[in-house]
Tab-separated table of C-alpha atoms in Angstrom:
chain	number	residue	atom	x	y	z
A	1	MET	CA	1.951	39.532	25.276
A	2	PHE	CA	-1.054	37.464	26.293
A	3	PHE	CA	1.208	35.118	28.208
A	4	MET	CA	2.981	37.940	30.051
A	5	LYS	CA	-0.309	39.490	31.080
A	6	ARG	CA	-1.533	36.112	32.300
A	7	VAL	CA	1.645	35.538	34.325
A	8	GLN	CA	1.361	39.038	35.841
A	9	PHE	CA	-2.296	38.461	36.670
A	10	VAL	CA	-1.599	35.161	38.451
A	11	ALA	CA	1.965	35.370	39.706
A	12	VAL	CA	2.385	38.987	40.923
A	13	PRO	CA	-0.551	38.993	43.400
A	14	ALA	CA	0.569	35.584	44.683
A	15	VAL	CA	4.100	36.833	45.340
A	16	ARG	CA	2.807	39.925	47.173
A	17	ARG	CA	0.376	37.955	49.321
A	18	TYR	CA	2.574	34.934	50.088
A	19	ARG	CA	6.057	36.256	50.841
A	20	LEU	CA	8.000	33.027	50.398
A	21	PRO	CA	11.741	32.695	49.844
A	22	ALA	CA	12.954	32.790	46.272
A	23	PHE	CA	14.000	29.153	46.267
A	24	CYS	CA	10.412	28.135	47.185
A	25	TRP	CA	9.022	30.019	44.214
A	26	LEU	CA	11.696	28.400	42.055
A	27	ALA	CA	10.604	24.954	43.267
A	28	VAL	CA	6.952	25.744	42.502
A	29	PHE	CA	7.942	26.957	39.036
A	30	CYS	CA	9.883	23.756	38.334
A	31	CYS	CA	6.982	21.542	39.483
A	32	VAL	CA	4.453	23.365	37.334
A	33	SER	CA	6.885	23.298	34.411
A	34	PHE	CA	7.308	19.548	34.816
A	35	CYS	CA	3.529	19.069	34.737
A	36	ALA	CA	3.326	21.191	31.592
A	37	TRP	CA	6.234	19.243	30.133
A	38	SER	CA	4.382	15.928	30.490
A	39	ARG	CA	1.143	17.269	28.955
A	40	SER	CA	2.316	19.837	26.413
A	41	PRO	CA	1.018	19.886	22.812
A	42	VAL	CA	2.753	17.536	20.402
A	43	GLY	CA	3.499	20.162	17.779
A	44	LEU	CA	5.286	22.610	20.080
A	45	GLY	CA	7.175	19.831	21.833
A	46	GLN	CA	8.511	18.565	18.514
A	47	ALA	CA	9.532	22.093	17.551
A	48	TRP	CA	11.873	22.129	20.569
A	49	GLY	CA	13.259	18.671	19.884
A	50	ILE	CA	11.012	16.842	22.317
A	51	ASP	CA	8.213	14.464	21.435
A	52	PHE	CA	5.252	14.262	23.824
A	53	ARG	CA	2.828	11.517	22.886
A	54	ASP	CA	0.215	9.860	25.065
A	55	GLY	CA	1.462	11.646	28.159
A	56	ARG	CA	4.962	10.133	27.897
A	57	SER	CA	8.048	12.196	27.089
A	58	GLN	CA	10.348	10.899	24.383
A	59	VAL	CA	13.145	12.331	22.306
A	60	SER	CA	11.806	12.887	18.786
A	61	PRO	CA	13.338	10.333	16.383
A	62	THR	CA	13.419	12.902	13.587
A	63	LEU	CA	15.365	15.485	15.587
A	64	GLY	CA	18.244	13.444	16.875
A	65	THR	CA	19.018	12.368	20.432
A	66	THR	CA	19.446	15.746	22.104
A	67	PRO	CA	19.250	15.195	25.888
A	68	LEU	CA	16.407	16.785	27.831
A	69	VAL	CA	17.910	19.803	29.577
A	70	PRO	CA	16.148	22.171	31.985
A	71	ALA	CA	16.312	24.921	29.369
A	72	LYS	CA	13.782	22.973	27.310
A	73	ILE	CA	11.245	22.754	30.100
A	74	PHE	CA	10.281	26.436	29.932
A	75	PRO	CA	8.865	26.228	26.344
A	76	CYS	CA	6.607	23.428	27.583
A	77	PHE	CA	5.490	25.621	30.471
A	78	LEU	CA	4.800	28.337	27.909
A	79	ALA	CA	2.801	25.934	25.744
A	80	HIS	CA	0.746	24.820	28.724
A	81	PHE	CA	-0.361	28.325	29.662
A	82	CYS	CA	-0.709	29.866	26.207
A	83	LEU	CA	-3.061	27.084	24.997
A	84	PHE	CA	-2.218	27.398	21.334
A	85	GLU	CA	-4.995	26.248	19.006
A	86	GLY	CA	-2.686	24.944	16.277
A	87	GLU	CA	-2.393	21.537	14.708
A	88	GLY	CA	-0.295	20.139	17.519
A	89	SER	CA	-2.869	21.157	20.117
A	90	GLU	CA	-5.611	19.402	18.156
A	91	MET	CA	-3.526	16.249	17.923
A	92	SER	CA	-2.897	16.263	21.663
A	93	MET	CA	-6.643	16.343	22.276
A	94	GLN	CA	-7.327	13.354	20.014
A	95	SER	CA	-7.435	9.773	21.253
A	96	PRO	CA	-4.822	7.277	20.023
A	97	VAL	CA	-7.517	5.635	17.871
A	98	ASP	CA	-8.373	8.935	16.158
A	99	LEU	CA	-4.691	9.767	15.717
A	100	PHE	CA	-4.058	6.373	14.120
A	101	PHE	CA	-6.936	6.709	11.653
A	102	THR	CA	-5.945	10.291	10.824
A	103	GLN	CA	-2.342	9.306	10.128
A	104	LEU	CA	-3.295	6.273	8.036
A	105	GLU	CA	-5.713	8.357	5.937
A	106	ARG	CA	-3.026	10.992	5.484
A	107	CYS	CA	-0.501	8.315	4.530
A	108	GLU	CA	-2.693	6.911	1.743
A	109	LYS	CA	-3.623	10.352	0.419
A	110	GLU	CA	-0.160	11.916	0.408
A	111	LEU	CA	1.685	8.869	-0.913
A	112	PHE	CA	-0.688	7.867	-3.713
A	113	GLU	CA	-3.233	10.560	-4.531
A	114	ASP	CA	-1.150	13.743	-4.485
A	115	THR	CA	2.189	12.685	-5.941
A	116	ALA	CA	4.139	10.386	-8.226
A	117	PHE	CA	5.641	7.318	-6.587
A	118	TYR	CA	7.886	4.357	-7.339
A	119	VAL	CA	8.532	1.254	-5.242
A	120	ASP	CA	10.875	-1.677	-5.865
A	121	TYR	CA	10.659	-4.718	-3.587
A	122	THR	CA	11.296	-8.461	-3.496
A	123	ARG	CA	8.658	-10.945	-2.373
A	124	LEU	CA	9.612	-14.347	-0.967
A	125	SER	CA	6.953	-16.975	-0.392
A	126	GLY	CA	6.711	-20.448	1.055
A	127	ARG	CA	4.564	-22.793	3.107
A	128	ASN	CA	6.833	-22.760	6.167
A	129	ILE	CA	8.465	-20.060	8.249
A	130	PRO	CA	11.619	-19.513	6.181
A	131	GLU	CA	15.083	-19.698	7.653
A	132	HIS	CA	16.739	-20.389	4.302
A	133	SER	CA	17.175	-18.657	0.954
A	134	ASP	CA	15.660	-21.231	-1.419
A	135	MET	CA	12.162	-19.707	-1.325
A	136	PRO	CA	10.725	-18.542	-4.663
A	137	GLN	CA	11.570	-14.864	-5.108
A	138	VAL	CA	9.621	-12.385	-7.190
A	139	ARG	CA	10.756	-8.825	-7.848
A	140	VAL	CA	7.973	-6.258	-8.050
A	141	ILE	CA	8.326	-2.732	-9.453
A	142	ALA	CA	5.278	-0.491	-9.373
A	143	GLY	CA	4.249	3.128	-9.331
A	144	SER	CA	2.518	6.071	-10.950
A	145	PHE	CA	3.862	8.990	-12.959
A	146	GLN	CA	1.912	11.664	-14.860
A	147	GLY	CA	-1.285	9.623	-14.923
A	148	ALA	CA	0.376	6.394	-16.099
A	149	TRP	CA	0.373	3.350	-13.794
A	150	LEU	CA	2.741	0.437	-14.243
A	151	LEU	CA	3.105	-2.817	-12.333
A	152	GLU	CA	5.811	-5.332	-13.275
A	153	THR	CA	6.586	-8.706	-11.712
A	154	ALA	CA	9.482	-11.018	-12.557
A	155	LEU	CA	11.201	-14.050	-11.082
A	156	VAL	CA	14.539	-13.111	-9.529
A	157	THR	CA	16.142	-16.284	-10.944
A	158	GLU	CA	15.432	-17.761	-14.356
A	159	ASN	CA	12.930	-20.588	-14.594
A	160	GLU	CA	13.316	-23.858	-16.516
A	161	ALA	CA	12.439	-22.114	-19.783
A	162	GLY	CA	15.420	-19.775	-19.364
A	163	HIS	CA	13.586	-16.523	-18.718
A	164	HIS	CA	12.315	-14.538	-15.736
A	165	ASP	CA	8.639	-14.888	-16.660
A	166	ARG	CA	8.049	-11.133	-16.577
A	167	GLN	CA	4.513	-9.778	-16.481
A	168	GLN	CA	3.555	-6.151	-17.049
A	169	TYR	CA	0.327	-4.308	-16.343
A	170	PHE	CA	0.147	-0.794	-17.750
A	171	ALA	CA	-2.908	1.410	-17.133
A	172	LYS	CA	-3.537	4.749	-18.819
A	173	ASP	CA	-6.500	6.625	-20.331
A	174	ASN	CA	-9.068	4.061	-19.186
A	175	LYS	CA	-7.198	1.114	-20.765
A	176	ILE	CA	-5.048	-1.696	-19.406
A	177	TRP	CA	-2.204	-3.443	-21.225
A	178	GLU	CA	-1.380	-6.890	-19.833
A	179	TRP	CA	1.755	-8.580	-21.206
A	180	ARG	CA	3.370	-11.956	-20.412
A	181	GLU	CA	6.915	-12.849	-21.373
A	182	SER	CA	6.341	-16.613	-21.315
A	183	SER	CA	3.886	-16.458	-24.233
A	184	ASN	CA	5.026	-13.086	-25.659
A	185	SER	CA	1.392	-12.079	-25.830
A	186	ALA	CA	-0.632	-9.138	-24.583
A	187	VAL	CA	-4.236	-8.178	-23.986
A	188	VAL	CA	-5.642	-4.652	-24.232
A	189	ALA	CA	-8.812	-4.315	-22.166
A	190	PRO	CA	-11.053	-1.593	-20.705
A	191	PHE	CA	-9.820	-0.388	-17.326
A	192	GLY	CA	-12.994	-1.597	-15.620
A	193	ASP	CA	-12.057	-5.199	-16.428
A	194	GLY	CA	-9.300	-4.870	-13.830
A	195	ARG	CA	-7.255	-7.776	-15.201
A	196	ASN	CA	-4.470	-8.422	-12.653
A	197	MET	CA	-3.590	-4.773	-12.079
A	198	TYR	CA	-4.668	-5.235	-8.453
A	199	GLY	CA	-2.711	-8.376	-7.667
A	200	GLU	CA	0.675	-7.116	-6.450
A	201	TRP	CA	0.063	-4.168	-4.118
A	202	ARG	CA	0.123	-6.472	-1.091
A	203	LEU	CA	3.089	-4.717	0.501
A	204	PHE	CA	0.867	-1.658	0.976
A	205	GLU	CA	-2.344	-3.627	1.565
A	206	ASN	CA	-0.782	-5.388	4.536
A	207	TYR	CA	-0.015	-1.946	5.944
A	208	GLY	CA	-3.635	-0.826	5.579
A	209	ILE	CA	-3.254	1.462	2.560
A	210	ALA	CA	-3.575	1.009	-1.205
A	211	PRO	CA	-3.447	3.150	-4.384
A	212	TYR	CA	-6.759	1.867	-5.747
A	213	ARG	CA	-8.692	5.113	-5.322
A	214	ALA	CA	-6.026	7.138	-7.172
A	215	LEU	CA	-5.674	4.406	-9.811
A	216	ALA	CA	-9.401	4.547	-10.548
A	217	ARG	CA	-9.409	8.351	-10.597
A	218	ASP	CA	-6.562	8.604	-13.120
A	219	ASN	CA	-8.365	6.195	-15.442
A	220	GLY	CA	-11.735	7.919	-15.362
A	221	LEU	CA	-13.540	5.335	-13.233
A	222	PRO	CA	-15.525	6.717	-10.260
A	223	TRP	CA	-14.601	5.100	-6.970
A	224	PRO	CA	-18.173	3.904	-6.194
A	225	LYS	CA	-18.292	2.272	-9.635
A	226	LEU	CA	-15.026	0.407	-8.981
A	227	GLN	CA	-16.366	-0.806	-5.629
A	228	GLU	CA	-19.515	-2.014	-7.353
A	229	LEU	CA	-17.492	-3.909	-9.978
A	230	ALA	CA	-15.332	-5.444	-7.247
A	231	ARG	CA	-18.341	-7.151	-5.659
A	232	ASN	CA	-18.805	-9.337	-8.739
A	233	ALA	CA	-15.262	-9.676	-10.113
A	234	PRO	CA	-12.774	-11.852	-8.152
A	235	VAL	CA	-9.821	-10.112	-9.818
A	236	LEU	CA	-10.950	-6.851	-8.168
A	237	ALA	CA	-11.312	-8.417	-4.718
A	238	PRO	CA	-8.393	-6.428	-3.198
A	239	VAL	CA	-10.474	-3.250	-3.571
A	240	THR	CA	-12.901	-4.534	-0.916
A	241	ASN	CA	-10.181	-5.712	1.500
A	242	GLU	CA	-11.477	-4.985	5.020
A	243	GLN	CA	-8.038	-4.156	6.395
A	244	LEU	CA	-7.641	-1.101	4.117
A	245	ILE	CA	-8.176	2.293	5.712
A	246	GLY	CA	-10.963	3.206	3.288
A	247	ASN	CA	-12.979	0.182	4.418
A	248	MET	CA	-11.928	0.417	8.087
A	249	LEU	CA	-13.530	3.848	8.451
A	250	ALA	CA	-16.999	2.280	8.364
A	251	ASN	CA	-16.142	0.524	11.654
A	252	GLN	CA	-13.969	3.197	13.249
A	253	GLY	CA	-16.286	3.456	16.250
A	254	ALA	CA	-15.706	-0.219	17.052
A	255	TYR	CA	-11.958	0.285	17.607
A	256	THR	CA	-10.797	0.925	21.179
A	257	THR	CA	-7.535	1.131	23.091
A	258	GLY	CA	-6.359	1.007	26.680
A	259	PRO	CA	-3.738	2.995	28.594
A	260	ALA	CA	-1.179	0.193	28.674
A	261	THR	CA	1.585	-0.240	26.101
A	262	GLU	CA	3.106	-3.418	24.682
A	263	GLU	CA	6.582	-3.769	23.242
A	264	VAL	CA	6.991	-4.838	19.615
A	265	ASP	CA	10.474	-5.064	18.124
A	266	GLY	CA	11.812	-2.850	20.901
A	267	ALA	CA	9.173	-0.108	20.507
A	268	ALA	CA	6.483	0.785	23.057
A	269	CYS	CA	3.192	0.459	21.150
A	270	ARG	CA	-0.422	1.240	21.862
A	271	VAL	CA	-2.786	-1.617	21.014
A	272	ILE	CA	-5.895	-0.670	19.038
A	273	ARG	CA	-8.515	-3.406	18.910
A	274	ARG	CA	-11.758	-4.238	17.199
A	275	GLU	CA	-12.905	-7.077	19.382
A	276	GLY	CA	-12.979	-10.404	17.593
A	277	TYR	CA	-11.752	-9.016	14.265
A	278	ASP	CA	-8.626	-6.887	14.395
A	279	SER	CA	-5.707	-5.989	16.700
A	280	ILE	CA	-3.176	-3.331	15.689
A	281	TRP	CA	0.036	-2.385	17.494
A	282	VAL	CA	0.908	1.235	16.588
A	283	ASP	CA	4.106	3.108	17.439
A	284	PRO	CA	3.480	6.739	18.527
A	285	ALA	CA	7.193	7.504	18.104
A	286	CYS	CA	6.883	6.707	14.360
A	287	GLY	CA	3.750	8.675	13.595
A	288	TYR	CA	1.430	5.857	14.723
A	289	ALA	CA	2.938	3.457	12.199
A	290	ILE	CA	1.688	-0.150	12.310
A	291	ARG	CA	4.354	-2.454	13.746
A	292	LYS	CA	2.138	-5.507	14.152
A	293	ARG	CA	-1.353	-6.523	13.115
A	294	ILE	CA	-3.488	-9.623	13.620
A	295	ILE	CA	-6.661	-10.205	11.603
A	296	PHE	CA	-8.958	-12.760	13.238
A	297	GLN	CA	-11.618	-15.149	11.961
A	298	ASP	CA	-14.496	-16.944	13.683
A	299	GLN	CA	-15.094	-13.898	15.921
A	300	GLY	CA	-11.602	-14.020	17.363
A	301	LYS	CA	-11.273	-17.783	17.850
A	302	HIS	CA	-8.546	-18.201	15.218
A	303	LYS	CA	-5.982	-16.056	13.474
A	304	LYS	CA	-6.451	-15.279	9.805
A	305	THR	CA	-3.459	-13.049	9.010
A	306	VAL	CA	-0.477	-11.839	11.059
A	307	VAL	CA	1.632	-8.907	9.796
A	308	LEU	CA	4.976	-7.778	11.264
A	309	ASN	CA	6.543	-4.555	9.952
A	310	LYS	CA	10.225	-3.810	10.561
A	311	ASP	CA	12.954	-1.265	9.836
A	312	PHE	CA	10.830	1.857	9.356
A	313	ARG	CA	11.954	4.760	7.168
A	314	GLU	CA	10.501	8.262	7.049
A	315	VAL	CA	9.406	8.489	3.391
A	316	ARG	CA	7.659	11.849	3.790
A	317	PRO	CA	7.688	14.264	6.759
A	318	GLY	CA	5.937	12.427	9.590
A	319	LEU	CA	5.064	9.382	7.445
A	320	TYR	CA	6.849	6.070	7.967
A	321	LEU	CA	6.846	2.849	5.935
A	322	PRO	CA	8.552	-0.489	6.666
A	323	MET	CA	11.544	-1.716	4.691
A	324	GLU	CA	10.758	-5.319	5.626
A	325	GLN	CA	7.467	-7.065	6.224
A	326	GLU	CA	6.589	-10.605	7.307
A	327	VAL	CA	3.081	-11.936	6.688
A	328	THR	CA	1.610	-15.284	7.704
A	329	HIS	CA	-1.757	-16.434	6.382
A	330	TYR	CA	-3.703	-19.093	8.259
A	331	MET	CA	-6.148	-21.761	7.158
A	332	THR	CA	-9.761	-20.680	6.790
A	333	PRO	CA	-12.868	-22.930	6.753
A	334	GLU	CA	-13.187	-22.339	2.997
A	335	LEU	CA	-9.667	-23.657	2.329
A	336	GLY	CA	-9.360	-26.347	4.990
A	337	LYS	CA	-10.479	-29.954	4.724
A	338	GLY	CA	-12.044	-29.878	8.165
A	339	PRO	CA	-12.690	-27.643	11.181
A	340	ASP	CA	-9.557	-28.958	12.920
A	341	GLN	CA	-7.331	-27.273	10.312
A	342	THR	CA	-8.828	-23.806	10.743
A	343	GLY	CA	-6.225	-21.446	12.167
A	344	GLU	CA	-3.236	-23.561	11.146
A	345	PRO	CA	-0.391	-21.668	9.351
A	346	LEU	CA	-0.914	-21.905	5.607
A	347	TYR	CA	1.504	-19.625	3.778
A	348	HIS	CA	4.291	-17.220	4.670
A	349	PHE	CA	5.509	-14.148	2.783
A	350	ILE	CA	8.492	-11.849	3.269
A	351	TYR	CA	8.620	-8.460	1.563
A	352	ARG	CA	11.978	-6.661	1.369
A	353	VAL	CA	11.905	-3.158	-0.027
A	354	ASN	CA	14.817	-2.178	-2.247
A	355	GLU	CA	13.716	1.411	-2.842
A	356	TYR	CA	10.931	3.901	-2.138
A	357	GLN	CA	10.479	7.124	-4.124
A	358	PHE	CA	7.670	9.605	-3.514
A	359	GLY	CA	7.240	13.015	-5.131
A	360	THR	CA	10.229	13.727	-7.375
A	361	LEU	CA	11.351	10.577	-9.175
A	362	THR	CA	14.858	9.880	-10.425
A	363	GLU	CA	15.572	9.652	-14.147
A	364	SER	CA	15.849	5.849	-14.002
A	365	ALA	CA	12.481	5.620	-12.234
A	366	ARG	CA	10.804	7.879	-14.808
A	367	LYS	CA	12.125	5.697	-17.650
A	368	PHE	CA	10.265	2.778	-16.100
A	369	PHE	CA	6.978	4.415	-17.164
A	370	ASN	CA	8.020	4.720	-20.838
A	371	MET	CA	6.472	1.335	-21.521
A	372	SER	CA	6.510	0.110	-25.126
A	373	PRO	CA	5.698	-3.282	-26.674
A	374	LEU	CA	8.349	-5.580	-28.136
A	375	ALA	CA	8.456	-6.726	-31.742
A	376	GLY	CA	6.663	-10.000	-32.306
A	377	THR	CA	4.224	-9.548	-29.430
A	378	ARG	CA	0.819	-11.014	-30.237
A	379	VAL	CA	-1.905	-8.618	-29.122
A	380	LEU	CA	-5.606	-9.172	-28.565
A	381	ASP	CA	-7.449	-5.856	-28.283
A	382	LEU	CA	-10.742	-6.394	-26.485
A	383	LYS	CA	-11.776	-2.760	-26.910
A	384	SER	CA	-11.561	-2.771	-30.718
A	385	ASN	CA	-12.058	-6.537	-31.098
A	386	GLU	CA	-8.879	-6.880	-33.166
A	387	ALA	CA	-5.857	-9.164	-33.098
A	388	TYR	CA	-2.436	-8.238	-34.463
A	389	THR	CA	1.301	-8.689	-34.072
A	390	VAL	CA	3.681	-5.873	-33.143
A	391	GLY	CA	5.935	-5.136	-36.105
A	392	ARG	CA	8.838	-3.415	-34.322
A	393	ASP	CA	9.947	-2.304	-30.863
A	394	GLY	CA	8.737	0.921	-29.337
A	395	GLY	CA	5.662	3.086	-29.370
A	396	ASP	CA	2.450	3.447	-27.420
A	397	PRO	CA	0.945	0.045	-26.569
A	398	PHE	CA	-2.529	1.499	-27.067
A	399	SER	CA	-1.855	2.948	-30.563
A	400	GLY	CA	-3.521	0.019	-32.340
A	401	PRO	CA	-2.588	-2.247	-35.279
A	402	THR	CA	-2.163	0.467	-37.929
A	403	ALA	CA	0.715	2.263	-36.180
A	404	LEU	CA	4.422	1.416	-35.882
A	405	GLY	CA	4.400	-1.205	-38.621
A	406	MET	CA	2.022	-3.484	-36.772
A	407	LYS	CA	0.707	-6.273	-38.990
A	408	ARG	CA	-2.862	-7.419	-38.815
A	409	VAL	CA	-3.216	-11.026	-37.821
A	410	ARG	CA	-6.800	-11.308	-39.000
A	411	ASP	CA	-5.665	-11.217	-42.667
A	412	ARG	CA	-3.643	-14.363	-42.072
A	413	PHE	CA	-6.631	-15.939	-40.349
A	414	ILE	CA	-8.786	-15.205	-43.389
A	415	ARG	CA	-6.110	-16.588	-45.729
A	416	ALA	CA	-5.865	-19.776	-43.656
A	417	LEU	CA	-9.635	-20.124	-43.620
A	418	LEU	CA	-9.811	-19.779	-47.413
A	419	MET	CA	-7.126	-22.446	-47.802
A	420	ILE	CA	-9.092	-24.807	-45.572
A	421	ILE	CA	-12.282	-24.205	-47.583
A	422	ALA	CA	-10.433	-24.695	-50.888
A	423	SER	CA	-8.875	-27.919	-49.638
A	424	PHE	CA	-12.296	-29.164	-48.549
A	425	LEU	CA	-13.791	-28.388	-51.968
A	426	ILE	CA	-10.921	-30.129	-53.787
A	427	LEU	CA	-11.167	-33.217	-51.617
A	428	THR	CA	-14.948	-33.285	-52.039
A	429	SER	CA	-14.602	-33.014	-55.821
A	430	VAL	CA	-12.053	-35.853	-55.914
A	431	TRP	CA	-14.267	-38.026	-53.732
A	432	LEU	CA	-17.312	-37.418	-55.982
A	433	LYS	CA	-15.337	-38.358	-59.108
A	434	MET	CA	-14.022	-41.491	-57.510
A	435	ARG	CA	-17.522	-42.464	-56.410
A	436	LYS	CA	-18.930	-41.845	-59.899
A	437	ALA	CA	-16.163	-43.944	-61.481
A	438	HIS	CA	-16.844	-46.747	-59.022
A	439	LYS	CA	-20.541	-46.825	-59.906
A	440	ALA	CA	-19.754	-46.839	-63.634
A	441	SER	CA	-17.541	-49.889	-63.215
């Protein structure tokens, strides 16, 4: 109704005053509609199958490849004059930098803090840019379900010892269980110790997001406390990674962008820069997903890290993640033997995602979180200061030595100690007798 009144208020007096032929009014209508089409709100444009980002018209990737027909121009004209105050209108008024930060914050929150998730990927690593398949491969499975967090790493091929050298990190109720297959041993520690629970989320870290805030929340550790611990504990260093969105927000005002676009992997990207530190190529057609990123050192003189993201999939409405990622780390002054080596390629990683699950997990994914220790596992519990061996398979890894037939190891230690003391006393007694006999003779 508001729109019709506005059209009557503007159009009817104009028609009465300027008696132009009908085709002239049609031409004016088409011109104004085209202007509205190029500047219409994002939300309404997507609703009609058209994506309008940064003043450029594109077919929305989530709505197919429907051609732009004149019938779709009128809704844009309507959007231009009605001036809706919805979410799409707000997005159209934001700068690309603000849109990028908003989307990245939303990505971290919706994927990690508000839902269960499961990810399965393979990591390849080597010192040179790989064009072959003989790089060491590690399979990583990680996720969160009903407050339990599990991270498992394993070699894809067996090592010389004949096993895959699996490692598991299980966090729940402010405790961490760390288990290694090679030694069949485990450590139970307070969650604040961190252990290596933070060592294999690099696929997400390289994208600028991480589950650390949700991980700390589910284990009763306030986020500021975890940040404080991370300043003094190297194992917690990923929490303070400057390329994560939570740490980037402190410098949001330093990021700028220009009107030009640059092509990355066939996509027209806006380049968001923090001069001397960070350059990010974001794809508006994929919800401002990061297609390329360069972290600099020495105030922009040398590269520190280069990230290339490929083959994006929409994992949640409007949120995209890469199925493949290539990362190159470069020499830093701390690692190099001289200033000439700074900026030289040091190590290369390839991440290939086998599966993403967010929200509702499959039955096989949920079984992954039913973690239980294996019989014969030697356990050192740092919380209770006890050591024991698991008596049989199954059960809660945090249930302690008295449950599930677990045998206390400390009793055997005491028995061994008593045997050593008894042996010492016997040998001492024999030596004294022999010495006394020698003096008598």
